[in-house]
PDB file of C-alpha atoms in Angstrom:
ATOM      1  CA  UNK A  14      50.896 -90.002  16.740  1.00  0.00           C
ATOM      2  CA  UNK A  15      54.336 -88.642  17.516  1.00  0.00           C
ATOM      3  CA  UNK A  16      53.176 -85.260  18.357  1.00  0.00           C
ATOM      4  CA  UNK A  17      50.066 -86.873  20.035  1.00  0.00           C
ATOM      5  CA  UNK A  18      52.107 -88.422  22.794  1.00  0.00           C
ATOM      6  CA  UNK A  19      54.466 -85.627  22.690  1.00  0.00           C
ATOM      7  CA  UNK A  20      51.522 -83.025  23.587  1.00  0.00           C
ATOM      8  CA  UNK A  21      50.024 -85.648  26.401  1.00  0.00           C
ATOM      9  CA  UNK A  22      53.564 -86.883  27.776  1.00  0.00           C
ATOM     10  CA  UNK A  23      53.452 -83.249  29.696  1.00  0.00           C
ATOM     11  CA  UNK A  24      51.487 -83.947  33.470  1.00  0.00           C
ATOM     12  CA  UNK A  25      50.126 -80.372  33.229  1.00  0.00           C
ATOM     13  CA  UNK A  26      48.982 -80.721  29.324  1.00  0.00           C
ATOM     14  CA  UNK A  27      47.009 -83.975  30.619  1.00  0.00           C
ATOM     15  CA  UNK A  28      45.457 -82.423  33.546  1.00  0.00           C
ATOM     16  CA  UNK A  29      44.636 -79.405  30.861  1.00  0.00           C
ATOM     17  CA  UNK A  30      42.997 -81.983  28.479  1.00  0.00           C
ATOM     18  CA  UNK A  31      40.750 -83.597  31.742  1.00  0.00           C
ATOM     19  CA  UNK A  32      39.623 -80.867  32.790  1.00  0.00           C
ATOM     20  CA  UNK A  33      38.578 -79.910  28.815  1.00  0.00           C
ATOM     21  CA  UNK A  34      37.196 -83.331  28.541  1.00  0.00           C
ATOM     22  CA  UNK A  35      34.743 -82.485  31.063  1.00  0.00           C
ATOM     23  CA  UNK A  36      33.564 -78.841  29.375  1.00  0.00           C
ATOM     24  CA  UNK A  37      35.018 -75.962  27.600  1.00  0.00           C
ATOM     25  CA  UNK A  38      37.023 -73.462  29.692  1.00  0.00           C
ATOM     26  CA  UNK A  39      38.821 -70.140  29.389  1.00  0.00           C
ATOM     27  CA  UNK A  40      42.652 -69.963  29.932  1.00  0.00           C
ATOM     28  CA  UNK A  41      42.007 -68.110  32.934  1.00  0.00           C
ATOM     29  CA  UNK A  42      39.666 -70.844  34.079  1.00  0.00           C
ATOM     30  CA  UNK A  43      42.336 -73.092  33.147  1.00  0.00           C
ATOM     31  CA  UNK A  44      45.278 -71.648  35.330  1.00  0.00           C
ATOM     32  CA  UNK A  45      43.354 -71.360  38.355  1.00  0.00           C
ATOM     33  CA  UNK A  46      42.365 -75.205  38.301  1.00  0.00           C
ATOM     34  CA  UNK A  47      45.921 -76.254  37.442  1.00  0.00           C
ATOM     35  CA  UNK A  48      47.838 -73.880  39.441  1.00  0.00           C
ATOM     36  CA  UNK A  49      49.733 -72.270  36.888  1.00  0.00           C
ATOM     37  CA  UNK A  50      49.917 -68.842  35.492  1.00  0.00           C
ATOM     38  CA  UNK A  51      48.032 -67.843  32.441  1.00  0.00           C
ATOM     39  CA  UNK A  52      51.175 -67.273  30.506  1.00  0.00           C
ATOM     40  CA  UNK A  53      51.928 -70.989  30.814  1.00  0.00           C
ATOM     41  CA  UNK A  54      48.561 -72.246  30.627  1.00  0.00           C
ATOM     42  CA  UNK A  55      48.246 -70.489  27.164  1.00  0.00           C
ATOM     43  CA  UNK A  56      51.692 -72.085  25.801  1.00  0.00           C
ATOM     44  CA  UNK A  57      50.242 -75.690  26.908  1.00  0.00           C
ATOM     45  CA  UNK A  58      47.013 -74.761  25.066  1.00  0.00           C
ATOM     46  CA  UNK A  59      48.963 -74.015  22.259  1.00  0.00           C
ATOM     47  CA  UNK A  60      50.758 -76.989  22.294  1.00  0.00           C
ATOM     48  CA  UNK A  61      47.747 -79.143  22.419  1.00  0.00           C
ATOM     49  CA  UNK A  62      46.280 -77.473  19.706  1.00  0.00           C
ATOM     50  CA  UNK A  63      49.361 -78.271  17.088  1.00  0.00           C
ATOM     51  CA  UNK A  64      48.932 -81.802  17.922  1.00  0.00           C
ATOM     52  CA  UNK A  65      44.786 -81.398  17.614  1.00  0.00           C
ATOM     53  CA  UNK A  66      43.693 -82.189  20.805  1.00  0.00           C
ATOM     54  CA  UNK A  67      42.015 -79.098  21.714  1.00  0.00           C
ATOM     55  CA  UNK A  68      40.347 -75.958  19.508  1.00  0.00           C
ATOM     56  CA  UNK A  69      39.934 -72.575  20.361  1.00  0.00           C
ATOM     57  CA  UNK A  70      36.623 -70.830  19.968  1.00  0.00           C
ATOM     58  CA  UNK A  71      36.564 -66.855  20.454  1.00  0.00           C
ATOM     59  CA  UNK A  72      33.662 -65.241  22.335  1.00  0.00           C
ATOM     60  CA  UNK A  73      33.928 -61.482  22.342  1.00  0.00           C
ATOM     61  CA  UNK A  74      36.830 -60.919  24.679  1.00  0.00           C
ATOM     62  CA  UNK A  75      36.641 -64.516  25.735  1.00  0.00           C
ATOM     63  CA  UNK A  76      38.854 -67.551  24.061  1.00  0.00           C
ATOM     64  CA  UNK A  77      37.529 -70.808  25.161  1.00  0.00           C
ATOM     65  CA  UNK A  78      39.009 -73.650  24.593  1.00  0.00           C
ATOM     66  CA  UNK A  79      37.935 -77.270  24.132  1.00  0.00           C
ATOM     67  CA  UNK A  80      38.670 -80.692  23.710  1.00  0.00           C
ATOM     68  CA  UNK A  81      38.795 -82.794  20.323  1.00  0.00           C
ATOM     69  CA  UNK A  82      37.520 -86.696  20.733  1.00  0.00           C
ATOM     70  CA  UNK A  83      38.857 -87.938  17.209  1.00  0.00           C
ATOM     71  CA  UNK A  84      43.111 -87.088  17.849  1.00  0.00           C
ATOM     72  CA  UNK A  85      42.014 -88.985  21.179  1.00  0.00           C
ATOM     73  CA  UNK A  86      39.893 -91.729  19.213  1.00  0.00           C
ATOM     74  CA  UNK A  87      43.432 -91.850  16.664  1.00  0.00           C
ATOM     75  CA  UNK A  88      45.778 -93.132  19.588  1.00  0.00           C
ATOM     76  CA  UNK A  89      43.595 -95.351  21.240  1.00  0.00           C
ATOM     77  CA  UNK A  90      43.597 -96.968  17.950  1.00  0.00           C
ATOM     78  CA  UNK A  91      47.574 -96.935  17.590  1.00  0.00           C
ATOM     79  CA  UNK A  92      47.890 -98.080  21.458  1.00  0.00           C
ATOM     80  CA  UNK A  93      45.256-100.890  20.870  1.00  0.00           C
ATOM     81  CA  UNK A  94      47.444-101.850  18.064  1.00  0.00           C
ATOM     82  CA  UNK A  95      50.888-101.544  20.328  1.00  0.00           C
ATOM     83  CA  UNK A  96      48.638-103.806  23.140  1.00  0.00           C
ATOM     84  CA  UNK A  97      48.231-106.546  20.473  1.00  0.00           C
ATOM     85  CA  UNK A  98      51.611-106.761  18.675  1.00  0.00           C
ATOM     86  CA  UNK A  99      52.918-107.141  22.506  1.00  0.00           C
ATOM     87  CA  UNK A 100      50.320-109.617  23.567  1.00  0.00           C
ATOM     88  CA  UNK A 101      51.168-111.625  20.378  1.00  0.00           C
ATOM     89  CA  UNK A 102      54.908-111.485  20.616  1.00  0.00           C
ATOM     90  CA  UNK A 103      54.396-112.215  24.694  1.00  0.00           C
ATOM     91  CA  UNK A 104      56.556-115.496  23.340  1.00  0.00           C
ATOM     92  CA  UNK A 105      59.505-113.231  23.204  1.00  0.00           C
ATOM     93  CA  UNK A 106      59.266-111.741  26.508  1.00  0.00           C
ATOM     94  CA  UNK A 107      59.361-115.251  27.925  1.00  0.00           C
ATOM     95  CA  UNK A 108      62.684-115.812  26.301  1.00  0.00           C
ATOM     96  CA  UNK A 109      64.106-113.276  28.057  1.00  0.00           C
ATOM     97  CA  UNK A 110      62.741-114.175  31.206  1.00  0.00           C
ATOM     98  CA  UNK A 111      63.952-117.970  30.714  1.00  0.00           C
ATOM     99  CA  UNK A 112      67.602-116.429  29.684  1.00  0.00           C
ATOM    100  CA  UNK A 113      67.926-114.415  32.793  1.00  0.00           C
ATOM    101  CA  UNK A 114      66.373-117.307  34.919  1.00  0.00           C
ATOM    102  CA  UNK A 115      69.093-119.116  33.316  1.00  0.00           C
ATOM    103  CA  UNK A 116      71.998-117.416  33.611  1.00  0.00           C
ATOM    104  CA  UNK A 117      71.157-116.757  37.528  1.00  0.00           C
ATOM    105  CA  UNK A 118      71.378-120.534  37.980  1.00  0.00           C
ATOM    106  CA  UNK A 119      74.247-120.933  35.747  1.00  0.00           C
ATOM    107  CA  UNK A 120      75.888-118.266  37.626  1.00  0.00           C
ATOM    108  CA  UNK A 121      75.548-120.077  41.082  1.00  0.00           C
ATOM    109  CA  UNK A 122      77.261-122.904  39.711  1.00  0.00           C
ATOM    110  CA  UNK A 123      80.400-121.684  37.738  1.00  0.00           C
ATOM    111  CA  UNK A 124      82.494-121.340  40.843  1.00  0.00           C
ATOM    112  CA  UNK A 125      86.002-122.444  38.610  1.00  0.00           C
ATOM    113  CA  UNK A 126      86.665-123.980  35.408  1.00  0.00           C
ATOM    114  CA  UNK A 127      85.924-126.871  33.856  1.00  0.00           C
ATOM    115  CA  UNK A 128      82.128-125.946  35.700  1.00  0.00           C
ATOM    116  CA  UNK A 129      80.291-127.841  33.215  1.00  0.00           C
ATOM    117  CA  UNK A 130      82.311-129.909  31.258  1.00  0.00           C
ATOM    118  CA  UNK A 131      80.361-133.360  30.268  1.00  0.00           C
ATOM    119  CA  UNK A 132      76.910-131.618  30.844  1.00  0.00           C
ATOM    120  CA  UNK A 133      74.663-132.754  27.414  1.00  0.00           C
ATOM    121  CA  UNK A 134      71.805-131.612  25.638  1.00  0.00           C
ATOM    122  CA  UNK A 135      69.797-133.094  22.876  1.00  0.00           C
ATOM    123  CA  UNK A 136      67.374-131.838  20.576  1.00  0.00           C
ATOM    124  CA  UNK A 137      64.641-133.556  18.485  1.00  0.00           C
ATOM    125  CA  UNK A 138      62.514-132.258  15.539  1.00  0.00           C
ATOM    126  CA  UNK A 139      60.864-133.212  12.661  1.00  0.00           C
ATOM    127  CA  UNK A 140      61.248-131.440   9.432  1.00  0.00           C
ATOM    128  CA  UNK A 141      58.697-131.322   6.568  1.00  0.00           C
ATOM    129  CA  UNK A 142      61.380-131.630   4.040  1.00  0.00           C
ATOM    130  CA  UNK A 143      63.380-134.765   2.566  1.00  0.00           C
ATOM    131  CA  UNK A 144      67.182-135.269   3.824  1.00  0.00           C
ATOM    132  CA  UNK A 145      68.964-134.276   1.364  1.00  0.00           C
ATOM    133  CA  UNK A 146      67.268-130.717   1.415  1.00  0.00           C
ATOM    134  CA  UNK A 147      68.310-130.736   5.021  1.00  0.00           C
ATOM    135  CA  UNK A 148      71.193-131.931   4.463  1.00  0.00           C
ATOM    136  CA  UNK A 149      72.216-128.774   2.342  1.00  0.00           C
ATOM    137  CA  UNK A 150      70.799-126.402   4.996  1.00  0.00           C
ATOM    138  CA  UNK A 151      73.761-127.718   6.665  1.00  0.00           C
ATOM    139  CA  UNK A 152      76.608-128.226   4.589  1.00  0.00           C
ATOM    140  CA  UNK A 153      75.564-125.044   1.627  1.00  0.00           C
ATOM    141  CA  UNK A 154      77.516-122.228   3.655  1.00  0.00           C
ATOM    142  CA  UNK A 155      74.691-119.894   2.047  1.00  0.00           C
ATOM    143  CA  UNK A 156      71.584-122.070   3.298  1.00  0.00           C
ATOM    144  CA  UNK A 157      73.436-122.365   6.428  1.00  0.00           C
ATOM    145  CA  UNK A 158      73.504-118.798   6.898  1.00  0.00           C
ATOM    146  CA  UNK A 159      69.800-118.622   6.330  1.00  0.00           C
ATOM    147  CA  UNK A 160      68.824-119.804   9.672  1.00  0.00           C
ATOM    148  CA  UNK A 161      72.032-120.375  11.820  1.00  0.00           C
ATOM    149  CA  UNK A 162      72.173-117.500  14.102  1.00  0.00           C
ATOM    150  CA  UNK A 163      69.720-116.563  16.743  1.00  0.00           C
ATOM    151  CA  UNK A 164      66.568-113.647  15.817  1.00  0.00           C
ATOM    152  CA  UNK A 165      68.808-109.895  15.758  1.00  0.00           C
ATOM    153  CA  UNK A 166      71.908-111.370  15.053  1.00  0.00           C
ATOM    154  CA  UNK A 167      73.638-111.182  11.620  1.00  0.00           C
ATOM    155  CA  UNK A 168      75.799-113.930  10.410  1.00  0.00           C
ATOM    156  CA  UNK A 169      79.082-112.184   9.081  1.00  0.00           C
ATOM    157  CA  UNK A 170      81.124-115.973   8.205  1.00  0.00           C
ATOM    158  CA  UNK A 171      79.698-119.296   8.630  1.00  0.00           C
ATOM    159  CA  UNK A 172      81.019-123.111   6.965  1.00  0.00           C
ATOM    160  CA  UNK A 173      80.273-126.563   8.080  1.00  0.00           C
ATOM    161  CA  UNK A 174      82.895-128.243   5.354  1.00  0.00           C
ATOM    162  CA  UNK A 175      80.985-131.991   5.353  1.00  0.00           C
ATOM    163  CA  UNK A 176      84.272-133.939   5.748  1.00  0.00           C
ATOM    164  CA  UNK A 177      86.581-135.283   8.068  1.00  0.00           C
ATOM    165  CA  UNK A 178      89.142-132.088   8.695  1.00  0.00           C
ATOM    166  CA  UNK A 179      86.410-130.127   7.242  1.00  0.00           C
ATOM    167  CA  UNK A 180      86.424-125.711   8.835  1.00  0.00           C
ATOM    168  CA  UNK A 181      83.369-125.324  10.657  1.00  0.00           C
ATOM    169  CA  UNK A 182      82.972-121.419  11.597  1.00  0.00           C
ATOM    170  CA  UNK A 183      80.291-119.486  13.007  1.00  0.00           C
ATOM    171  CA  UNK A 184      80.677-116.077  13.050  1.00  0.00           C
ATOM    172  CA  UNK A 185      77.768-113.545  14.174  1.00  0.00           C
ATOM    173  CA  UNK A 186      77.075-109.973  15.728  1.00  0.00           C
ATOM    174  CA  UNK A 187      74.422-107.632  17.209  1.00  0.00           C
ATOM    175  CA  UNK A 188      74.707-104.013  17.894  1.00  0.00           C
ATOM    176  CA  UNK A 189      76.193-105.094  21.264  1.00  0.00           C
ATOM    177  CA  UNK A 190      78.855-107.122  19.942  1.00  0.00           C
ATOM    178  CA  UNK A 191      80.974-109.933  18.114  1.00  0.00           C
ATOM    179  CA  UNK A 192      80.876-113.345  18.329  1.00  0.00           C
ATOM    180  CA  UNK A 193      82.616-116.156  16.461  1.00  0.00           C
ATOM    181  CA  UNK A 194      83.538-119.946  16.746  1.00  0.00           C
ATOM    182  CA  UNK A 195      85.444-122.050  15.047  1.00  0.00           C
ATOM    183  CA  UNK A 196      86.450-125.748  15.181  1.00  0.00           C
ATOM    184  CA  UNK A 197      86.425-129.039  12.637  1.00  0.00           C
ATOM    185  CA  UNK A 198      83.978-131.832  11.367  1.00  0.00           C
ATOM    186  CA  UNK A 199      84.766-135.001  12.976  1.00  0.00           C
ATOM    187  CA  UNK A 200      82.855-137.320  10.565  1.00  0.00           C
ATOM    188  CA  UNK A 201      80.471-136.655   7.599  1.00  0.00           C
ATOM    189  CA  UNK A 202      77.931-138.904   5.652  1.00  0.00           C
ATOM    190  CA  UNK A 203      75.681-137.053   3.762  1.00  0.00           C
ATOM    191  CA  UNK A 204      73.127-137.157   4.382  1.00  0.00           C
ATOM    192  CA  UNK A 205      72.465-139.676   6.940  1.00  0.00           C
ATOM    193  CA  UNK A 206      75.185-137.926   9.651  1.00  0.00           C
ATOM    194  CA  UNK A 207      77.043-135.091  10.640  1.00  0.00           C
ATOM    195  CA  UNK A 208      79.830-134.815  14.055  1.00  0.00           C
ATOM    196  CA  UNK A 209      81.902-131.654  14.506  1.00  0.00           C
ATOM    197  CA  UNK A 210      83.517-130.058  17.556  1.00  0.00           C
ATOM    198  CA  UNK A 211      82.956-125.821  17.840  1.00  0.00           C
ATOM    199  CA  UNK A 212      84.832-123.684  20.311  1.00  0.00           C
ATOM    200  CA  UNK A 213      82.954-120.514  21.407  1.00  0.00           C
ATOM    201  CA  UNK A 214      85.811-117.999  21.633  1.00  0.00           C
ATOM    202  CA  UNK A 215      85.047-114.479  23.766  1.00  0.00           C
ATOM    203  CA  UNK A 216      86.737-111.290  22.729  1.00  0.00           C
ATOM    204  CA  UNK A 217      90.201-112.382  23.368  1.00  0.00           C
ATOM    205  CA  UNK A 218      90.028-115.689  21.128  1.00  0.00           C
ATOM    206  CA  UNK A 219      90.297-118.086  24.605  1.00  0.00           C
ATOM    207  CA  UNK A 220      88.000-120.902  24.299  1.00  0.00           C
ATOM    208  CA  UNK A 221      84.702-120.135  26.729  1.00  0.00           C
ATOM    209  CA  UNK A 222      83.726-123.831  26.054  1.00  0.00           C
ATOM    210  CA  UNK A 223      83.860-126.600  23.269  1.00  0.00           C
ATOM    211  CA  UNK A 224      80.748-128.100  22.055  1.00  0.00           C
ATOM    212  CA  UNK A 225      80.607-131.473  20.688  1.00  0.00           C
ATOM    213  CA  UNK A 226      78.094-132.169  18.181  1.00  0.00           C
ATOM    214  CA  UNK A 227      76.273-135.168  16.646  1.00  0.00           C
ATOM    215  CA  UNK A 228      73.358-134.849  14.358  1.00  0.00           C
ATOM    216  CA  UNK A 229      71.477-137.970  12.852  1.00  0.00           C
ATOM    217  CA  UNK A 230      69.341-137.337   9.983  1.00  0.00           C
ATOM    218  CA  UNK A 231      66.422-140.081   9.598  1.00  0.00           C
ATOM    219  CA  UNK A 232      63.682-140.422   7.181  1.00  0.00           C
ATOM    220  CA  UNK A 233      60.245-140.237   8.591  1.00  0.00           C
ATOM    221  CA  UNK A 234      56.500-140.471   7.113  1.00  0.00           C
ATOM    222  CA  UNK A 235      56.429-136.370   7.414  1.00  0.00           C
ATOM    223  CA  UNK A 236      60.318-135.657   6.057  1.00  0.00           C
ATOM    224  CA  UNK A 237      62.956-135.927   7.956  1.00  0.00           C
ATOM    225  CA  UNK A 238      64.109-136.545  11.475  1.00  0.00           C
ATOM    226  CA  UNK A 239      67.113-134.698  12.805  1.00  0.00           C
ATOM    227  CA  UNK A 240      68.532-135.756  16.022  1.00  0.00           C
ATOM    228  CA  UNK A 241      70.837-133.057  17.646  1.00  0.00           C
ATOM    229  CA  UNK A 242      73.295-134.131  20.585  1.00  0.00           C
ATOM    230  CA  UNK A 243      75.623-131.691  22.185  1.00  0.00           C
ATOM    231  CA  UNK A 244      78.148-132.613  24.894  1.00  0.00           C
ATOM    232  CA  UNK A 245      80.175-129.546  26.040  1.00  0.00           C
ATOM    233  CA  UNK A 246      83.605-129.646  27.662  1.00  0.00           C
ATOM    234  CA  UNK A 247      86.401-127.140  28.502  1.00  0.00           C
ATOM    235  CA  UNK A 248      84.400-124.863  30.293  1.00  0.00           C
ATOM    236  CA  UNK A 249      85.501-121.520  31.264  1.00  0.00           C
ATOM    237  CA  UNK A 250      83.584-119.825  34.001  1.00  0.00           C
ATOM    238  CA  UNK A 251      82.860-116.796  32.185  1.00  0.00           C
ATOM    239  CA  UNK A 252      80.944-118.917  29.852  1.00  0.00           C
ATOM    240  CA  UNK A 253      78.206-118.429  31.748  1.00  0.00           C
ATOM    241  CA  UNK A 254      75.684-116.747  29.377  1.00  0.00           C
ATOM    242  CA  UNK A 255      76.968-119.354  26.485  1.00  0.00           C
ATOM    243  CA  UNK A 256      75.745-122.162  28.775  1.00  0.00           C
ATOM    244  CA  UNK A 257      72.566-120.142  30.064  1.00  0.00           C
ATOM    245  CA  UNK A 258      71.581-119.621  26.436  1.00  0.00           C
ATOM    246  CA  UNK A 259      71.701-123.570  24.405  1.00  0.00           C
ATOM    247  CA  UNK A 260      68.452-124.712  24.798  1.00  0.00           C
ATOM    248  CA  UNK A 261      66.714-121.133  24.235  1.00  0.00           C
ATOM    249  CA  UNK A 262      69.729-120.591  21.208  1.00  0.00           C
ATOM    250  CA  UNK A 263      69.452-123.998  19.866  1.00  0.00           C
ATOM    251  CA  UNK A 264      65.386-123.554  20.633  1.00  0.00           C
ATOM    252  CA  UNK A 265      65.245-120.737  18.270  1.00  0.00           C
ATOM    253  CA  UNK A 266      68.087-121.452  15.180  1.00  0.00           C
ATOM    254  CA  UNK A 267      65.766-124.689  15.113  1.00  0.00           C
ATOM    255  CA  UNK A 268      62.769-122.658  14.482  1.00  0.00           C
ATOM    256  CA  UNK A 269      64.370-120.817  12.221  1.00  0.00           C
ATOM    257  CA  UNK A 270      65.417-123.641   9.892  1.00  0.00           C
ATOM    258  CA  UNK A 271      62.247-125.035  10.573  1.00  0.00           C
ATOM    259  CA  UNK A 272      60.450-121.526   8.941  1.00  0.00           C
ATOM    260  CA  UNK A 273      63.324-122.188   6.232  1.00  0.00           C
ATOM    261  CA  UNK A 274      62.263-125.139   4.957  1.00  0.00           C
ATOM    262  CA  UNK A 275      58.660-124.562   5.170  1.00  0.00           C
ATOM    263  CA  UNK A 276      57.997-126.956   8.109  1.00  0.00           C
ATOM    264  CA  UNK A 277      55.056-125.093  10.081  1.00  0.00           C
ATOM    265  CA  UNK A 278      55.885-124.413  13.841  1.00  0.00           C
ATOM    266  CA  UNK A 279      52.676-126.932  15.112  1.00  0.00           C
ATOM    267  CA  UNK A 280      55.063-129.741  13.405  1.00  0.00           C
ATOM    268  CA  UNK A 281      57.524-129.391  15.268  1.00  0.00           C
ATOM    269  CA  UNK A 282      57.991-130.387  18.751  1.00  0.00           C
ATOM    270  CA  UNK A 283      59.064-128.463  21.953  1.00  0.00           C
ATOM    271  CA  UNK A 284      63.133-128.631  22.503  1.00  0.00           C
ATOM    272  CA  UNK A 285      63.945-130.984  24.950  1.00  0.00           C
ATOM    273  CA  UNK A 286      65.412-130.100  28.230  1.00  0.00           C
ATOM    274  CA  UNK A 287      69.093-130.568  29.514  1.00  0.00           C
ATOM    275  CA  UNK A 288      69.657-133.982  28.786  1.00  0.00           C
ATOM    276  CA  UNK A 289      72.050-134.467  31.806  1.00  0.00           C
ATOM    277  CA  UNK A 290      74.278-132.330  34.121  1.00  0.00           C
TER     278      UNK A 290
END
């Protein structure tokens, strides 16, 4: 497929293989329609031919050349398959375009610190798996690091230590960067509640902003309940993305534990929107 593309990413080569398409034609034939010289038309035959898009068939002093269907056939099959892995991932696209949509509106707003201190969010979903399993995707370090991070990050530390005092860390990267967080658990009861404060830190260790946290685990007929509350304060202006990117974040680490504990997307409700500015 590689040398497919290769052979057809050339303008001349593709006007070479529509003219074929139509009949076979000598190289001389070939130049004259195109505009090039022979010499050239010959080494874009020959390219075409390594790749199996056209055959040459000799005729006394004559080398025609023509076009082959099946390489053609080949990647329309592999670019039908590239059309559907993109129309069914189309979910991903939109999270980028809700992100930058985000930060653009974030961005008109962070005029000096402090921007967005008191704002809150809350998320809601229901987990097909009894509290105390939830629980431990929580407070188990190596559960935790099973689903808290968003999709193309890797977790490099993370700790929610269920006690009052307890380290909470969260510690990530992606090819563009590093990015940690650290704070303390305010109150633990496992496994009915969990509050801790986290400070996102940027590249220097300042705080970009704190976010407190409150998260109420309930049993309900399908598993569990968790309810999510997160109040942010000490807001730097250059947290900008940070702020642009809770709900989506929070929207997928959710799904994540969600996929985790075996709770099937359709069970889960939508994340809720800003709960207040």
């Amino acid at each position: 497929m590689e040398q497919i593309a290769s052979a057809l990413g050339d303008g001349a080569r593709w006007r070479i293989v529509e003219l074929l398409a139509e009949r076979p034609r000598s190289v001389g034939e070939l130049a004259e329609l195109t505009g090039l010289r022979q010499p050239q038309t010959t080494k874009h035959l020959q390219t075409l031919g390594r790749a199996g898009l056209v055959t040459v068939t000799p005729l006394g002093q004559r080398r025609i050349w023509a076009a082959e269907a099946a390489p053609l056939r080949d990647f329309e099959e592999r670019l039908r398959e590239l059309i559907d892995t993109v129309e069914a991932n189309a979910g991903e696209r939109d999270v980028v375009t809700r992100y930058q949509a985000a930060i653009e509106a974030e961005t008109a707003r962070a005029q000096q610190d402090r921007w967005a201190d008191g704002r809150t969010f809350a998320f809601d979903r229901v987990f097909a798996a009894p509290r105390k399993v939830l629980w431990r995707h929580w407070a188990d370090p190596d559960l935790l690091a099973s689903w808290w991070a968003p999709p193309s990050m890797t977790i490099v530390d993370c700790a929610i230590d269920p006690a009052p005092g307890g380290r909470v860390v969260l510690d990530y990267r992606d090819a563009e960067g590093r990015y940690r967080s650290e704070g303390q658990v305010r109150a633990a009861t496992p496994p009915d509640h969990l509050a801790f404060d986290l400070a996102v830190l940027d590249s220097v260790g300042a705080v970009s902003f704190t976010g407190h946290y409150d998260l109420a685990f309930t049993d309900v007929p399908e598993g569990t309940r968790l309810r999510l509350d997160l109040r942010i304060t000490d807001t730097a202006v250059e947290a900008v993305p940070f702020i642009a990117g809770i709900e989506t974040g929070w929207g997928q680490v959710l799904d994540k534990l969600a996929d985790t504990v075996g709770t099937p997307r359709s069970n889960t409700p939508d994340t809720p929107k800003e709960a207040q500015s």
